[in-house]
C-alpha cells in the first residue's frame, strides 16, 4: 500500500467513525473498541454511551490512553436497560474476549477454597475450581498454606469421609479417629448434618465456641485420668489458636467484609484486598497490572471480575471513592455554587457504582467517607501504594545490576561493549531425536521473539561437536544471507571441544570473527566456569559476581528451551513409532488416525465402531486395538465370537506392548 493509499484509508475510517458517533444513543451500555485486524482491544461500560464513546475521539489524553486510542479504527456498542446490566455485560465481555487494553483478572481461579461436598457421605477438600454443584464453599484463602492448615485442623476435629471413592474396608484414618468409615459402617444422616453445621459455624468465625467445647472435654478427660485424650484435645486447641487467631487489626463488630484499595503510578495499578472475617483482618492480597483506561473505571472492572466467579461472598464490601471526589471534598477554594453542583454529581456517581454492585452481588457495598471505615479503606490504598513502590524499586535495582553486569562482562572478556548475546545448547538421549536451541539476550534481558529451534539433519549418533558445527553453520549462514544483526558474543554450552568447533565454523567457513565463550558445568550440572580464547582457557570470573549470575541465567534459559523442544520432538516420534509398528498402518493412515482421535491414548480407548469414519474395517480395527493395548489372543478370539465371527488364524497377532510412556 502506498503512502497516498494509506492516507485515504485513514480518512475513510475517520469518516466512518464520525458517522457512527452521530448515531450513538443517550442510554447505558457497553462499547467494544476494535483495531485494524477487527480484534476487540478494549471493552468499557457507560451510563451514557454517546458522551463516553465520543470522549475517546475528542480532546487530549494521557500517553497510556493515547496508545489505546491510536489503535482504534472501529467500535461497536450494546445498549442495556440499566447500569447494573452494563456492569455485568462488561465483565462477561472482558472474560470472553480478553481485550489487550483491559484490566484482566488472571488469578481469579487461583485462590483456594475449603469445600464441603454435596454427597451422601460428604467430604472436606481444598479446591481452586468452583462449580455450581450445591457444595458449600468457604474462602477464598489468598494463602494456600492457611487453607491446607485449616483443613488439617478440621480433619482432626470432625471425622468426615476422606477417600474420594469408598474402599472395601476401613483405612488408617478410621483407626486415627479421623473418619466415620461409611465404607463399613452405617452413618446416620443426622450425624453428617451435625458435623457439617459445626464446620460451617467454625469457618464462619465460631471457633471461640468450638474452643470452649474442646476445653470442657479436655477437663473431663483429665478428671477421668484419660491423659492421652486430654493431650489430643489440648493439641487441637493449640492448632485452633495457631490457625485462626492471627490478626493485625480488630473492629468492634464481627462482620465479614472485603476492603478494597488501589494505587496507580507509571501506568500500573495495584489493587489491595484486605479480608476481614469476624471483625479480624486475617489476610491481604495484592494484584499488580498495567492499565490504559480511566483508573477508577478499571478498578471497578477488576472488582466485578473478581466477584464474578466467587461463591463465598462477604457480608459487606468497602470501596474507595473516586480520586476527584476526594479532591473536591478537601478543596475549599472553589465557588460555593460550583462545589455544590460537583458534590451532587459525585454523590450520584457514588450511588451508581454502589447500587449497581449491590444489585448484582446481593451484598452491602459501602464507599465510606469518614471514621474508622474510611481509615480501613485508606489502609488498603496505602498498602497498594507500598506494593507499587516496591515493584518499581526492584525493577530499577535489577535494571542497574543487569546493565552493570553486561558492561563488566565485556571488560572481563576484552570484547568491548556487549549488547547482543546468542547462546546455544544441544539436547538428545543417546543420540535419539537430536535437537538444538538458541536464545538471545539483549542488554542482559531475554529477547524471546528471537529464540530459534533446530532439528539436527546431518549428524548421526551422540556427536556433540558435529551437532554444534551444524547449528552454528545454519544460524550464521542465515544471518549473512538475510543481513540479520550479528551478536557481540556467542555463548556455547560446553568446554574446549564445543568452543573450537564453533570458532572453526565461524572463522574458517563463514569468515566471521565473533567472540565465542563456553560455559562448563560441574558434576551437579551447575555452571562452574567460563572459558574463552584459542586455545580456550578459564576466565577467572568470580562465582559470586553479577556477571557470573548473568551467564548462569543465560545457560539455564537456553537449556530449558532446548530440553522443552526435545521432549516435544521425542513425544511425537514415540507416537509415530508406536503406530508404525502396527501392521496395516502406513504414513497416510497414521496421520489420519492422529488427526481423527487426537492422541495415542484416545486411539487405545476407542471402540471398533469409532474407526469406521476413517474407512477402517472391523478386522483391521481389531488388529490396531490388539496391537496397541496388548490384548491376549484368547480375549481377541472371545470378542470375535461374541460378534458372531469365526476367528481366523491369519487374524491373530502377537501383542505389541508400548515400552515407553508417551
XYZ file of C-alpha atoms in Angstrom:
662
model
C 0.000 0.000 0.000
C 1.408 3.407 -0.992
C 1.536 6.400 1.330
C -1.320 8.024 -0.584
C -3.466 4.894 -0.314
C -2.754 4.732 3.417
C -3.828 8.349 3.894
C -7.073 7.728 2.005
C -7.790 4.636 4.099
C -7.204 6.613 7.293
C -9.607 9.350 6.181
C -12.224 6.776 5.207
C -12.055 5.152 8.641
C -12.219 8.536 10.390
C -15.329 9.440 8.395
C -16.945 6.090 9.252
C -16.259 6.671 12.963
C -17.751 10.194 12.805
C -20.921 8.820 11.230
C -21.248 6.133 13.925
C -20.617 8.671 16.711
C -23.562 10.744 15.451
C -25.863 7.719 15.860
C -24.853 6.832 19.433
C -27.839 6.710 21.822
C -28.020 8.522 25.162
C -28.535 5.257 27.028
C -26.438 2.988 29.267
C -24.496 0.125 27.722
C -21.128 -1.313 26.753
C -18.786 -0.365 23.920
C -16.179 -2.548 22.180
C -13.160 -0.873 20.560
C -11.525 -2.669 17.586
C -8.171 -2.374 15.804
C -7.342 -2.696 12.080
C -7.460 -6.517 12.337
C -11.052 -6.331 13.652
C -9.813 -7.578 17.032
C -11.508 -6.266 20.174
C -8.813 -4.395 22.135
C -10.910 -2.660 24.806
C -14.320 -3.096 26.427
C -15.943 -0.400 28.538
C -19.268 0.497 30.097
C -21.044 3.839 30.202
C -24.016 5.439 31.880
C -24.485 7.487 28.681
C -22.925 5.807 25.633
C -22.895 8.948 23.462
C -20.853 11.009 25.935
C -18.426 8.274 26.928
C -17.522 6.947 23.471
C -17.199 10.442 21.985
C -14.666 11.357 24.672
C -12.145 8.931 23.097
C -12.127 10.869 19.816
C -12.153 14.437 21.170
C -9.778 16.367 23.407
C -6.383 15.312 24.723
C -5.461 12.108 26.537
C -2.680 10.823 28.704
C 0.121 8.893 26.986
C -1.221 5.488 28.031
C -4.787 6.265 26.924
C -3.463 7.733 23.667
C -1.721 4.401 22.958
C -5.167 2.766 23.087
C -6.868 5.485 21.011
C -4.204 5.268 18.273
C -5.161 1.639 17.597
C -8.932 2.182 17.408
C -10.302 2.016 13.855
C -13.849 0.895 14.624
C -16.215 0.288 17.522
C -19.438 -1.492 18.404
C -21.874 -0.880 21.222
C -24.558 -2.795 23.079
C -27.401 -0.907 24.770
C -28.548 -2.173 28.172
C -31.617 -1.402 30.244
C -29.661 -0.262 33.324
C -26.232 0.385 34.781
C -26.372 -2.978 36.541
C -26.799 -4.790 33.230
C -23.927 -2.766 31.747
C -21.717 -3.742 34.697
C -22.449 -7.458 34.297
C -22.185 -7.347 30.493
C -18.799 -5.606 30.638
C -17.483 -8.311 32.991
C -18.720 -11.103 30.699
C -17.329 -9.465 27.541
C -13.895 -8.993 29.129
C -13.782 -12.636 30.210
C -14.875 -13.754 26.731
C -12.603 -11.619 24.526
C -9.601 -10.921 26.833
C -9.006 -7.458 25.317
C -5.405 -6.329 25.289
C -6.002 -2.966 26.988
C -8.442 -4.105 29.667
C -7.579 -4.985 33.219
C -7.635 -8.798 33.209
C -8.002 -10.749 36.429
C -5.578 -13.557 35.585
C -5.593 -15.184 39.022
C -9.361 -15.248 39.617
C -9.343 -19.070 39.752
C -6.075 -19.402 41.660
C -7.382 -18.710 45.168
C -8.119 -21.896 47.126
C -11.450 -22.534 48.820
C -12.418 -25.004 51.527
C -15.381 -27.013 50.267
C -17.890 -29.374 51.892
C -19.096 -31.620 49.085
C -22.793 -32.214 48.450
C -22.766 -36.039 48.607
C -24.409 -38.825 50.570
C -21.153 -39.089 52.516
C -19.753 -35.519 52.409
C -16.031 -34.776 52.263
C -13.926 -31.775 53.159
C -11.467 -30.635 50.485
C -9.356 -27.706 49.338
C -10.160 -26.742 45.765
C -9.213 -24.000 43.318
C -12.147 -24.653 40.990
C -15.679 -23.509 41.737
C -18.689 -25.426 40.416
C -22.416 -24.949 40.818
C -22.750 -28.356 42.472
C -24.589 -27.329 45.677
C -21.399 -27.776 47.666
C -20.554 -25.290 50.426
C -17.536 -23.088 49.648
C -15.620 -21.051 52.210
C -12.948 -18.531 51.302
C -11.200 -17.514 49.215
C -7.916 -18.042 51.037
C -5.177 -15.906 49.430
C -2.692 -18.005 51.365
C -2.870 -21.634 50.172
C -0.894 -22.806 53.208
C -3.532 -21.298 55.523
C -6.274 -23.190 53.654
C -4.405 -26.502 53.944
C -3.668 -25.941 57.644
C -7.299 -25.102 58.337
C -8.421 -28.272 56.552
C -5.944 -30.383 58.537
C -7.332 -28.900 61.723
C -10.915 -29.638 60.701
C -9.927 -33.199 59.728
C -8.777 -33.730 63.325
C -11.944 -32.222 64.787
C -14.584 -33.738 62.506
C -14.245 -37.308 61.120
C -15.817 -36.816 57.675
C -15.058 -39.231 54.833
C -11.511 -38.836 53.425
C -11.448 -41.179 50.396
C -12.758 -39.963 47.024
C -14.167 -43.439 46.326
C -15.256 -45.719 49.148
C -12.770 -48.581 49.713
C -13.697 -52.170 50.567
C -12.558 -51.871 54.186
C -11.616 -49.286 56.767
C -8.349 -47.399 56.316
C -5.845 -45.748 58.620
C -7.982 -42.595 59.038
C -10.639 -44.661 60.856
C -8.088 -46.007 63.323
C -6.811 -42.444 63.883
C -10.351 -41.315 64.674
C -10.481 -39.011 61.639
C -13.119 -40.898 59.605
C -16.504 -42.416 60.492
C -15.815 -45.192 57.911
C -19.025 -45.155 55.843
C -17.360 -47.862 53.726
C -18.034 -50.400 56.504
C -20.450 -48.808 58.986
C -23.828 -47.168 58.518
C -23.683 -43.475 59.418
C -26.881 -41.615 60.244
C -27.725 -38.549 58.160
C -28.204 -36.600 61.393
C -24.549 -37.234 62.315
C -23.361 -35.812 58.989
C -25.688 -32.816 59.355
C -24.296 -32.106 62.825
C -20.668 -32.181 61.618
C -21.423 -30.062 58.544
C -23.187 -27.457 60.712
C -20.283 -27.297 63.155
C -17.722 -26.999 60.333
C -19.841 -24.225 58.782
C -20.025 -22.432 62.121
C -16.277 -22.845 62.598
C -15.378 -21.430 59.165
C -17.854 -18.577 59.609
C -15.971 -17.431 62.699
C -17.465 -19.513 65.508
C -14.146 -21.057 66.517
C -14.273 -19.486 70.014
C -17.319 -21.606 70.876
C -15.572 -24.692 69.477
C -12.542 -23.937 71.685
C -14.747 -23.669 74.777
C -16.345 -27.034 73.975
C -12.923 -28.652 73.477
C -11.668 -27.139 76.730
C -14.648 -28.648 78.584
C -13.970 -32.081 77.060
C -10.270 -31.782 77.892
C -11.083 -31.075 81.544
C -13.462 -34.039 81.708
C -10.847 -36.358 80.172
C -8.222 -35.184 82.673
C -10.606 -35.768 85.600
C -11.198 -39.289 84.308
C -7.384 -39.749 84.180
C -7.592 -40.211 80.395
C -4.494 -38.100 79.845
C -3.840 -39.214 76.259
C -7.283 -37.983 75.197
C -6.766 -34.783 77.182
C -3.481 -34.157 75.365
C -5.137 -34.680 71.961
C -7.822 -32.132 72.862
C -5.211 -29.685 74.143
C -3.262 -30.019 70.871
C -6.441 -29.306 68.909
C -6.981 -26.101 70.911
C -3.379 -25.063 70.208
C -3.913 -25.661 66.486
C -7.057 -23.508 66.511
C -5.091 -20.692 68.128
C -2.281 -21.036 65.560
C -4.562 -21.083 62.504
C -7.482 -18.847 63.403
C -6.161 -16.247 65.824
C -3.667 -14.488 63.511
C -4.859 -10.883 63.226
C -3.488 -7.415 62.671
C -6.425 -5.119 63.386
C -9.785 -5.697 65.045
C -13.138 -3.946 64.749
C -15.886 -3.900 67.350
C -18.407 -5.570 65.041
C -17.979 -9.193 63.950
C -18.869 -8.722 60.269
C -17.231 -10.498 57.323
C -16.068 -7.874 54.835
C -13.640 -7.361 51.965
C -11.893 -3.991 51.994
C -10.533 -2.783 48.636
C -7.945 -0.121 47.962
C -5.881 0.789 44.939
C -2.974 2.955 43.831
C -1.627 3.945 40.406
C 1.821 5.009 39.214
C 3.726 4.976 35.903
C 0.816 3.348 34.043
C 0.497 0.495 36.588
C -2.253 -0.228 39.078
C -2.102 -2.220 42.302
C -5.330 -3.435 43.920
C -5.085 -4.466 47.555
C -7.805 -6.653 49.107
C -7.962 -6.979 52.896
C -10.024 -9.933 54.098
C -11.768 -9.298 57.407
C -13.591 -12.200 58.969
C -15.497 -11.861 62.238
C -14.050 -8.398 62.631
C -10.446 -9.583 62.320
C -8.017 -8.865 59.486
C -6.869 -12.383 58.607
C -5.159 -11.899 55.224
C -4.446 -9.470 52.398
C -3.683 -9.911 48.718
C -2.161 -7.564 46.116
C -2.607 -7.700 42.320
C -0.407 -5.558 40.034
C -1.085 -4.935 36.337
C -0.817 -2.201 33.650
C -3.960 -0.183 32.955
C -4.940 2.002 29.988
C -8.435 3.361 30.657
C -9.722 5.631 33.418
C -8.208 4.467 36.686
C -11.431 4.223 38.719
C -13.343 2.503 35.920
C -10.566 -0.051 35.525
C -10.543 -0.563 39.290
C -14.301 -1.250 39.326
C -13.764 -3.588 36.346
C -11.260 -5.535 38.462
C -13.769 -5.777 41.336
C -16.539 -7.104 39.076
C -14.253 -9.731 37.541
C -13.048 -10.751 40.989
C -16.566 -11.445 42.245
C -17.924 -12.972 39.006
C -16.670 -16.445 39.983
C -16.514 -16.039 43.751
C -19.126 -18.183 45.525
C -18.059 -17.150 49.061
C -19.177 -13.531 49.269
C -18.708 -11.485 52.448
C -21.499 -9.566 54.168
C -20.005 -6.199 53.190
C -17.654 -4.743 50.592
C -15.763 -1.487 51.184
C -14.553 0.523 48.170
C -12.572 3.757 47.893
C -14.159 6.849 46.378
C -13.029 8.291 43.060
C -9.905 10.475 43.370
C -11.751 13.526 42.004
C -14.359 13.133 44.716
C -11.763 13.258 47.451
C -10.111 16.306 45.834
C -13.394 18.177 45.599
C -14.319 17.380 49.172
C -10.992 18.569 50.528
C -10.894 21.773 48.431
C -12.376 24.977 49.844
C -11.129 27.433 47.181
C -13.931 26.796 44.688
C -17.100 28.861 44.469
C -19.900 27.569 46.683
C -22.342 27.059 43.796
C -19.802 25.119 41.692
C -18.765 22.980 44.662
C -22.402 22.214 45.391
C -23.003 21.111 41.788
C -19.914 18.885 41.788
C -20.818 17.391 45.159
C -24.228 16.409 43.792
C -22.627 14.861 40.678
C -20.090 12.989 42.784
C -22.802 11.692 45.084
C -24.722 10.473 42.020
C -21.611 8.668 40.677
C -21.012 7.076 44.070
C -24.621 5.935 44.181
C -24.427 4.474 40.658
C -21.403 2.300 41.477
C -22.751 1.331 44.882
C -26.270 0.479 43.686
C -25.055 -1.445 40.628
C -22.722 -3.661 42.662
C -25.266 -4.191 45.449
C -27.963 -5.157 42.964
C -25.652 -7.652 41.276
C -23.769 -9.158 44.219
C -26.685 -9.013 46.695
C -24.320 -7.783 49.435
C -23.935 -4.407 51.125
C -21.451 -2.103 49.347
C -20.016 0.931 51.152
C -17.910 3.839 49.927
C -17.084 5.231 53.400
C -16.451 8.956 53.759
C -15.249 9.283 57.362
C -14.387 7.474 60.569
C -12.819 4.051 61.122
C -14.289 2.519 57.958
C -12.717 5.290 55.875
C -9.406 4.584 57.664
C -9.651 0.881 56.738
C -10.063 1.757 53.048
C -7.190 4.224 53.306
C -5.044 1.487 54.872
C -5.737 -0.739 51.838
C -4.855 2.133 49.466
C -1.632 2.852 51.387
C -0.623 -0.821 51.188
C -1.318 -0.779 47.444
C 0.963 2.242 47.086
C 3.728 0.481 49.012
C 3.432 -2.599 46.771
C 3.771 -0.429 43.651
C 6.771 1.396 45.090
C 8.462 -1.925 45.905
C 7.842 -3.158 42.361
C 9.497 -0.131 40.759
C 12.404 -0.238 43.198
C 13.037 -3.893 42.379
C 12.806 -3.198 38.634
C 15.214 -0.270 38.948
C 17.584 -2.317 41.086
C 17.546 -5.272 38.705
C 17.931 -2.920 35.731
C 21.014 -1.301 37.242
C 22.516 -4.654 38.200
C 21.871 -6.160 34.764
C 23.317 -3.178 32.854
C 26.387 -3.136 35.088
C 26.853 -6.906 34.705
C 26.770 -6.639 30.890
C 29.267 -3.777 30.919
C 31.640 -5.616 33.252
C 31.349 -8.871 31.286
C 32.710 -7.089 28.201
C 35.675 -5.861 30.261
C 36.377 -9.350 31.645
C 36.331 -10.884 28.157
C 38.094 -7.996 26.441
C 35.378 -7.689 23.813
C 34.270 -4.137 24.495
C 30.603 -3.255 24.926
C 28.241 -6.253 24.713
C 24.644 -5.613 23.687
C 23.503 -8.841 21.989
C 24.343 -12.337 23.253
C 23.322 -15.508 21.394
C 23.573 -18.798 23.315
C 23.336 -22.401 22.013
C 22.570 -25.756 23.644
C 22.124 -29.297 22.272
C 19.748 -31.951 23.597
C 19.430 -35.681 22.845
C 19.180 -39.028 24.601
C 21.931 -41.384 23.407
C 21.749 -39.692 20.025
C 17.990 -40.118 19.545
C 15.886 -37.165 18.354
C 18.791 -34.675 18.480
C 17.780 -31.017 18.607
C 19.409 -27.687 19.376
C 18.162 -24.342 20.558
C 19.326 -20.742 20.527
C 18.270 -17.942 22.873
C 19.034 -14.236 22.573
C 19.714 -11.777 25.396
C 19.710 -8.071 24.548
C 21.286 -5.775 27.167
C 21.078 -8.612 29.672
C 17.376 -9.374 29.123
C 15.838 -12.316 27.224
C 14.501 -11.395 23.775
C 12.072 -14.286 23.307
C 10.838 -13.357 19.842
C 14.403 -14.003 18.631
C 14.600 -17.561 20.042
C 15.140 -20.344 17.480
C 14.804 -24.167 17.427
C 16.789 -26.583 15.243
C 16.213 -30.225 14.304
C 19.588 -31.794 13.571
C 19.774 -33.037 9.961
C 23.285 -34.338 9.218
C 24.656 -35.811 12.472
C 24.089 -39.453 13.342
C 24.526 -40.569 16.946
C 25.547 -38.562 20.034
C 28.244 -36.332 18.480
C 28.046 -33.008 20.357
C 30.891 -31.366 18.392
C 29.420 -32.023 14.950
C 25.968 -31.042 16.220
C 27.406 -27.705 17.345
C 29.069 -27.246 13.960
C 25.821 -27.830 12.087
C 23.763 -25.467 14.238
C 26.324 -22.644 14.205
C 26.726 -23.049 10.439
C 22.960 -22.948 9.791
C 22.396 -19.990 12.098
C 25.085 -17.683 10.748
C 24.670 -18.649 7.101
C 21.130 -17.358 7.502
C 22.347 -14.254 9.356
C 24.662 -13.427 6.432
C 22.072 -14.285 3.784
C 19.270 -12.204 5.323
C 21.534 -9.444 6.689
C 20.382 -10.034 10.274
C 22.139 -8.374 13.235
C 25.325 -10.124 14.381
C 25.808 -10.854 18.085
C 28.527 -9.245 20.180
C 29.122 -12.581 21.935
C 28.286 -16.240 21.228
C 27.846 -18.455 24.294
C 28.276 -22.228 23.869
C 27.090 -24.807 26.377
C 30.310 -26.807 26.688
C 34.071 -26.689 27.028
C 37.116 -26.678 24.765
C 35.780 -29.050 22.095
C 32.495 -27.207 21.566
C 34.221 -23.795 21.559
C 36.785 -24.932 18.990
C 34.056 -26.397 16.760
C 32.058 -23.148 16.816
C 35.130 -20.942 16.203
C 36.264 -23.151 13.301
C 32.897 -22.811 11.522
C 32.613 -19.063 12.155
C 36.157 -18.104 11.119
C 37.237 -20.714 8.579
C 33.913 -21.367 6.819
C 31.975 -18.110 7.168
C 34.709 -15.537 7.708
C 33.076 -14.168 10.855
C 35.184 -13.115 13.837
C 32.698 -13.109 16.704
C 33.906 -13.700 20.298
C 32.922 -17.208 21.452
C 32.914 -18.377 25.080
C 31.883 -21.658 26.679
C 30.119 -22.406 29.952
C 31.387 -25.566 31.626
C 29.190 -27.398 34.138
C 30.252 -29.280 37.253
C 29.235 -32.765 38.421
C 25.924 -31.368 39.707
C 25.126 -29.903 36.269
C 25.572 -26.333 37.516
C 27.557 -23.597 35.760
C 31.108 -23.951 37.092
C 33.427 -21.804 34.968
C 33.750 -19.638 31.874
C 36.211 -20.486 29.082
C 37.364 -18.382 26.137
C 40.311 -17.956 23.733
C 42.287 -20.012 21.218
C 43.134 -22.400 22.722
C 40.299 -21.941 25.250
C 41.364 -21.014 28.772
C 39.441 -20.409 32.004
C 38.373 -16.797 32.609
C 38.763 -16.085 36.365
C 35.257 -14.679 36.786
C 34.200 -14.648 40.498
C 31.413 -17.138 41.209
C 29.530 -14.609 43.354
C 29.622 -11.768 40.807
C 26.637 -10.333 38.921
C 28.448 -11.177 35.659
C 28.597 -14.873 36.584
C 24.956 -14.772 37.679
C 24.012 -13.318 34.266
C 25.812 -16.172 32.483
C 24.063 -18.695 34.728
C 20.676 -17.245 33.763
C 21.583 -17.440 30.085
C 22.719 -21.052 30.364
C 19.626 -22.090 32.347
C 17.336 -20.384 29.836
C 18.880 -21.981 26.747
C 18.914 -25.385 28.476
C 15.231 -25.017 29.408
C 14.346 -24.020 25.846
C 16.328 -26.904 24.319
C 15.058 -29.608 26.687
C 11.425 -28.493 26.183
C 11.811 -28.730 22.420
C 13.482 -32.132 22.740
C 10.642 -33.506 24.860
C 8.073 -32.309 22.324
C 10.030 -33.870 19.445
C 10.611 -37.132 21.303
C 6.947 -37.445 22.299
C 5.870 -37.026 18.661
C 8.432 -39.545 17.419
C 7.326 -42.148 20.005
C 3.715 -41.819 18.890
C 4.788 -42.226 15.277
C 7.000 -45.250 16.030
C 4.247 -46.945 18.066
C 1.701 -46.619 15.261
C 4.270 -47.592 12.603
C 4.738 -50.924 14.389
C 1.098 -51.871 13.738
C 0.694 -53.991 10.569
C -1.549 -52.341 8.014
C -0.804 -48.784 9.199
C 1.202 -46.677 6.788
C 2.054 -42.997 6.889
C -1.281 -41.887 5.408
C -3.406 -43.914 7.833
C -1.180 -42.922 10.782
C -1.763 -39.221 10.074
C -5.486 -39.813 9.598
C -5.728 -41.683 12.918
C -3.896 -38.967 14.861
C -5.940 -36.221 13.239
C -9.225 -38.013 13.962
C -8.565 -39.176 17.544
C -6.087 -36.512 18.656
C -3.707 -38.732 20.636
C -2.434 -42.296 21.008
C -4.276 -42.632 24.321
C -7.634 -41.919 22.688
C -6.890 -44.417 19.922
C -6.267 -47.108 22.559
C -9.547 -46.260 24.297
C -11.597 -46.283 21.063
C -14.091 -48.972 20.104
C -14.162 -50.840 16.798
C -17.046 -48.663 15.584
C -15.013 -45.494 16.124
C -12.695 -46.474 13.253
C -15.453 -46.732 10.633
C -15.476 -42.976 9.718
C -11.834 -43.428 8.628
C -12.717 -46.276 6.267
C -11.016 -48.852 8.504
C -12.834 -52.167 8.597
C -13.653 -54.226 11.652
C -10.795 -56.687 11.109
C -8.080 -54.022 10.861
C -9.619 -52.032 13.733
C -9.333 -55.092 15.997
C -5.725 -55.587 14.921
C -4.910 -51.949 15.763
C -6.517 -52.148 19.210
C -4.981 -55.544 19.904
C -1.502 -54.280 18.984
C -1.718 -51.040 20.928
C -3.344 -52.499 24.047
C -1.536 -55.830 24.050
C -4.807 -57.824 24.144
C -4.204 -61.589 24.555
C -5.243 -63.761 21.639
C -7.831 -65.594 23.698
C -9.579 -62.323 24.542
C -9.476 -61.193 20.923
C -10.978 -64.507 19.859
C -13.665 -64.238 22.504
C -14.524 -60.764 21.263
C -14.798 -62.088 17.721
C -17.068 -64.949 18.858
C -19.361 -62.518 20.591
C -19.787 -60.649 17.324
C -20.661 -63.914 15.599
C -17.448 -64.218 13.549
C -15.206 -67.251 13.318
C -11.688 -66.240 14.367
C -9.220 -66.814 11.562
C -5.634 -67.839 12.170
C -4.495 -65.016 9.883
C -6.332 -62.528 12.066
C -4.310 -63.365 15.180
C -1.364 -61.150 16.094
C 1.215 -61.252 18.810
C 0.575 -58.314 21.117
C 2.930 -55.363 20.832
C 3.428 -53.522 24.100
C 4.360 -49.840 24.298
C 7.538 -49.980 26.345
C 7.944 -46.220 26.759
C 5.458 -43.680 28.128
C 4.027 -41.159 25.735
